CSV table of C-alpha atoms in Angstrom, one decimal:
chain,number,residue,atom,x,y,z
Y,1,MET,CA,56.3,53.0,17.8
Y,2,SER,CA,56.2,51.7,14.1
Y,3,GLU,CA,53.7,53.4,11.4
Y,4,ARG,CA,50.3,51.7,10.9
Y,5,HIS,CA,48.2,51.9,8.0
Y,6,THR,CA,44.2,53.3,7.9
Y,7,LEU,CA,41.9,51.2,10.0
Y,8,TYR,CA,38.6,51.1,8.2
Y,9,THR,CA,35.2,50.0,9.4
Y,10,ALA,CA,32.3,48.4,7.5
Y,11,GLY,CA,28.9,46.9,8.1
Y,12,TYR,CA,27.7,44.3,5.1
Y,13,THR,CA,24.1,44.9,5.5
Y,14,GLY,CA,23.0,45.9,1.9
Y,15,LEU,CA,26.3,44.9,0.2
Y,16,ARG,CA,27.4,42.0,-1.8
Y,17,PRO,CA,30.6,40.4,-1.0
Y,18,ASN,CA,31.9,41.5,-4.6
Y,19,ASP,CA,31.4,44.8,-3.6
Y,20,LEU,CA,33.3,44.6,-0.6
Y,21,LEU,CA,36.1,42.8,-2.4
Y,22,ARG,CA,36.4,45.7,-5.0
Y,23,ALA,CA,36.4,48.3,-2.1
Y,24,ALA,CA,39.2,46.2,-0.3
Y,25,GLU,CA,41.1,46.4,-3.7
Y,26,ALA,CA,40.6,49.8,-4.2
Y,27,LEU,CA,41.9,50.7,-0.6
Y,28,GLY,CA,44.9,48.2,-0.8
Y,29,ALA,CA,43.4,46.4,2.6
Y,30,LEU,CA,42.5,43.3,4.2
Y,31,VAL,CA,39.0,42.4,5.3
Y,32,ALA,CA,39.3,41.4,8.9
Y,33,ASP,CA,35.9,39.7,9.9
Y,34,ILE,CA,35.5,40.8,14.0
Y,35,ARG,CA,32.2,38.7,14.3
Y,36,ILE,CA,32.8,36.4,17.4
Y,37,ALA,CA,31.3,33.6,15.2
Y,38,PRO,CA,31.8,34.4,11.3
Y,39,ALA,CA,28.0,32.9,10.5
Y,40,SER,CA,25.2,34.6,8.9
Y,41,ARG,CA,21.8,33.9,8.2
Y,42,ASN,CA,22.6,34.8,4.6
Y,43,PRO,CA,24.9,32.3,3.2
Y,44,LEU,CA,27.0,35.0,1.0
Y,45,TRP,CA,28.1,36.4,4.3
Y,46,ARG,CA,29.3,33.2,6.2
Y,47,GLN,CA,32.9,32.7,6.7
Y,48,LYS,CA,33.6,29.7,4.3
Y,49,GLN,CA,31.7,31.9,1.3
Y,50,LEU,CA,33.9,35.0,2.3
Y,51,GLN,CA,36.8,32.9,2.4
Y,52,GLY,CA,35.9,31.9,-1.2
Y,53,SER,CA,35.1,35.4,-2.4
Y,54,LEU,CA,37.7,37.5,-0.9
Y,55,GLY,CA,40.6,35.0,-0.9
Y,56,SER,CA,43.6,36.0,0.5
Y,57,ARG,CA,42.3,39.6,1.7
Y,58,TYR,CA,39.9,37.4,4.2
Y,59,VAL,CA,40.8,36.9,8.1
Y,60,HIS,CA,38.8,36.3,11.0
Y,61,ILE,CA,39.8,37.9,14.1
Y,62,GLY,CA,37.4,36.4,16.6
Y,63,ALA,CA,38.9,37.9,19.7
Y,64,LEU,CA,37.4,41.1,18.5
Y,65,GLY,CA,34.3,39.8,18.3
Y,66,ASN,CA,31.3,41.2,20.7
Y,67,ARG,CA,30.4,38.1,23.2
Y,68,ASN,CA,27.1,40.1,24.0
Y,69,PHE,CA,25.7,40.2,20.0
Y,70,LYS,CA,22.9,38.0,21.4
Y,71,GLY,CA,22.4,40.0,24.7
Y,72,GLY,CA,23.5,37.3,27.4
Y,73,TYR,CA,26.0,39.5,29.2
Y,74,GLY,CA,23.9,42.3,30.2
Y,75,ASP,CA,23.8,45.4,28.4
Y,76,GLY,CA,26.6,47.0,26.1
Y,77,ILE,CA,29.2,45.5,24.2
Y,78,VAL,CA,31.7,43.1,25.7
Y,79,ILE,CA,34.7,42.2,23.4
Y,80,ALA,CA,35.7,38.9,23.5
Y,81,ASP,CA,39.7,39.5,24.0
Y,82,MET,CA,40.5,42.8,23.3
Y,83,GLU,CA,44.3,42.7,23.9
Y,84,SER,CA,44.8,39.7,22.0
Y,85,GLY,CA,42.7,40.8,19.1
Y,86,ALA,CA,44.1,44.2,19.0
Y,87,ALA,CA,47.7,42.8,18.8
Y,88,GLN,CA,46.6,40.6,16.0
Y,89,LEU,CA,45.0,43.6,14.1
Y,90,ASP,CA,47.9,45.9,15.1
Y,91,ALA,CA,50.3,43.5,13.2
Y,92,LEU,CA,48.3,43.5,10.2
Y,93,LEU,CA,47.8,47.1,10.3
Y,94,GLN,CA,51.8,47.5,10.2
Y,95,ARG,CA,51.9,46.0,7.0
Y,96,GLN,CA,48.7,47.3,5.1
Y,97,PRO,CA,45.2,49.0,5.6
Y,98,VAL,CA,42.4,46.9,7.2
Y,99,ILE,CA,38.6,47.1,7.1
Y,100,ILE,CA,37.1,45.7,9.8
Y,101,LEU,CA,33.9,43.9,9.2
Y,102,CYS,CA,30.5,42.9,10.8
Y,103,ALA,CA,26.8,43.2,10.1
Y,104,CYS,CA,26.1,46.2,11.5
Y,105,ALA,CA,24.8,48.9,9.2
Y,106,ASP,CA,25.4,52.0,11.8
Y,107,TYR,CA,29.0,52.0,13.2
Y,108,ARG,CA,27.9,54.2,16.1
Y,109,ALA,CA,25.8,51.4,17.4
Y,110,CYS,CA,28.2,48.6,16.9
Y,111,HIS,CA,31.2,46.9,18.3
Y,112,ARG,CA,33.3,48.1,15.5
Y,113,LYS,CA,33.6,51.7,16.9
Y,114,THR,CA,34.4,49.8,20.2
Y,115,VAL,CA,37.3,48.2,18.7
Y,116,ALA,CA,38.5,51.4,16.5
Y,117,ASP,CA,38.3,53.7,19.3
Y,118,PHE,CA,40.8,51.3,21.0
Y,119,MET,CA,42.8,51.0,18.2
Y,120,ALA,CA,43.2,54.7,17.9
Y,121,GLU,CA,43.8,55.3,21.3
Y,122,ARG,CA,46.4,52.4,22.0
Y,123,TYR,CA,47.7,52.7,18.7
Y,124,GLY,CA,47.4,56.0,17.2
Y,125,VAL,CA,45.8,54.3,14.3
Y,126,GLY,CA,43.8,56.7,11.8
Y,127,VAL,CA,40.2,55.4,11.4
Y,128,VAL,CA,37.6,55.9,8.5
Y,129,HIS,CA,34.1,54.4,9.0
Y,130,LEU,CA,33.0,53.3,5.4
Y,131,SER,CA,29.2,53.5,4.6
Y,132,ALA,CA,27.7,50.9,2.3
Y,133,ALA,CA,27.3,54.2,-0.1
Y,134,ASP,CA,31.3,54.4,0.2
Y,135,ILE,CA,31.5,50.6,-0.5
Y,136,GLN,CA,29.5,50.8,-3.4
Y,137,ARG,CA,31.1,53.9,-4.9
Y,138,TYR,CA,34.6,52.2,-4.5
Y,139,ALA,CA,33.1,48.6,-6.2
Y,140,ALA,CA,32.1,51.1,-9.0
Y,141,GLY,CA,35.6,52.2,-9.4
Y,142,GLU,CA,35.7,55.4,-8.0
Y,143,GLN,CA,38.9,56.4,-6.1
Y,144,PRO,CA,38.8,56.9,-2.5
Y,145,ILE,CA,39.0,60.4,-1.5
Y,146,GLY,CA,42.1,61.5,0.2
Y,147,PHE,CA,44.2,58.7,-0.9
């Protein structure tokens, strides 16, 4: 098994795309948008805007999106295609750290946790759940702790 970089998770609620970009730069990370549909009521967080804001650091992995984000599939989280999405994410993690992104502020109630737990179990990936405060500290120039 080849070595993998750290998998970070982040929710964009309460953040600005520029904060996320600075944090990604501080961590040397790509940002993988794992919303099934990379849209938002806030235009700053729509796919086209994120591609412009984050540039080559942005990638969308819709296969890791939650098909049940609007509640049409009963209770719980339903990942669109965990196997395919995890393979895509694993390929990225073999090259550099990745921040998986969606809107939810609390990872514990989010599909990011489901994806992160799967990646940790399947591939032995180290996972760090970033809070909005963590991202804002990194954006302000504070070095990530423990790196």
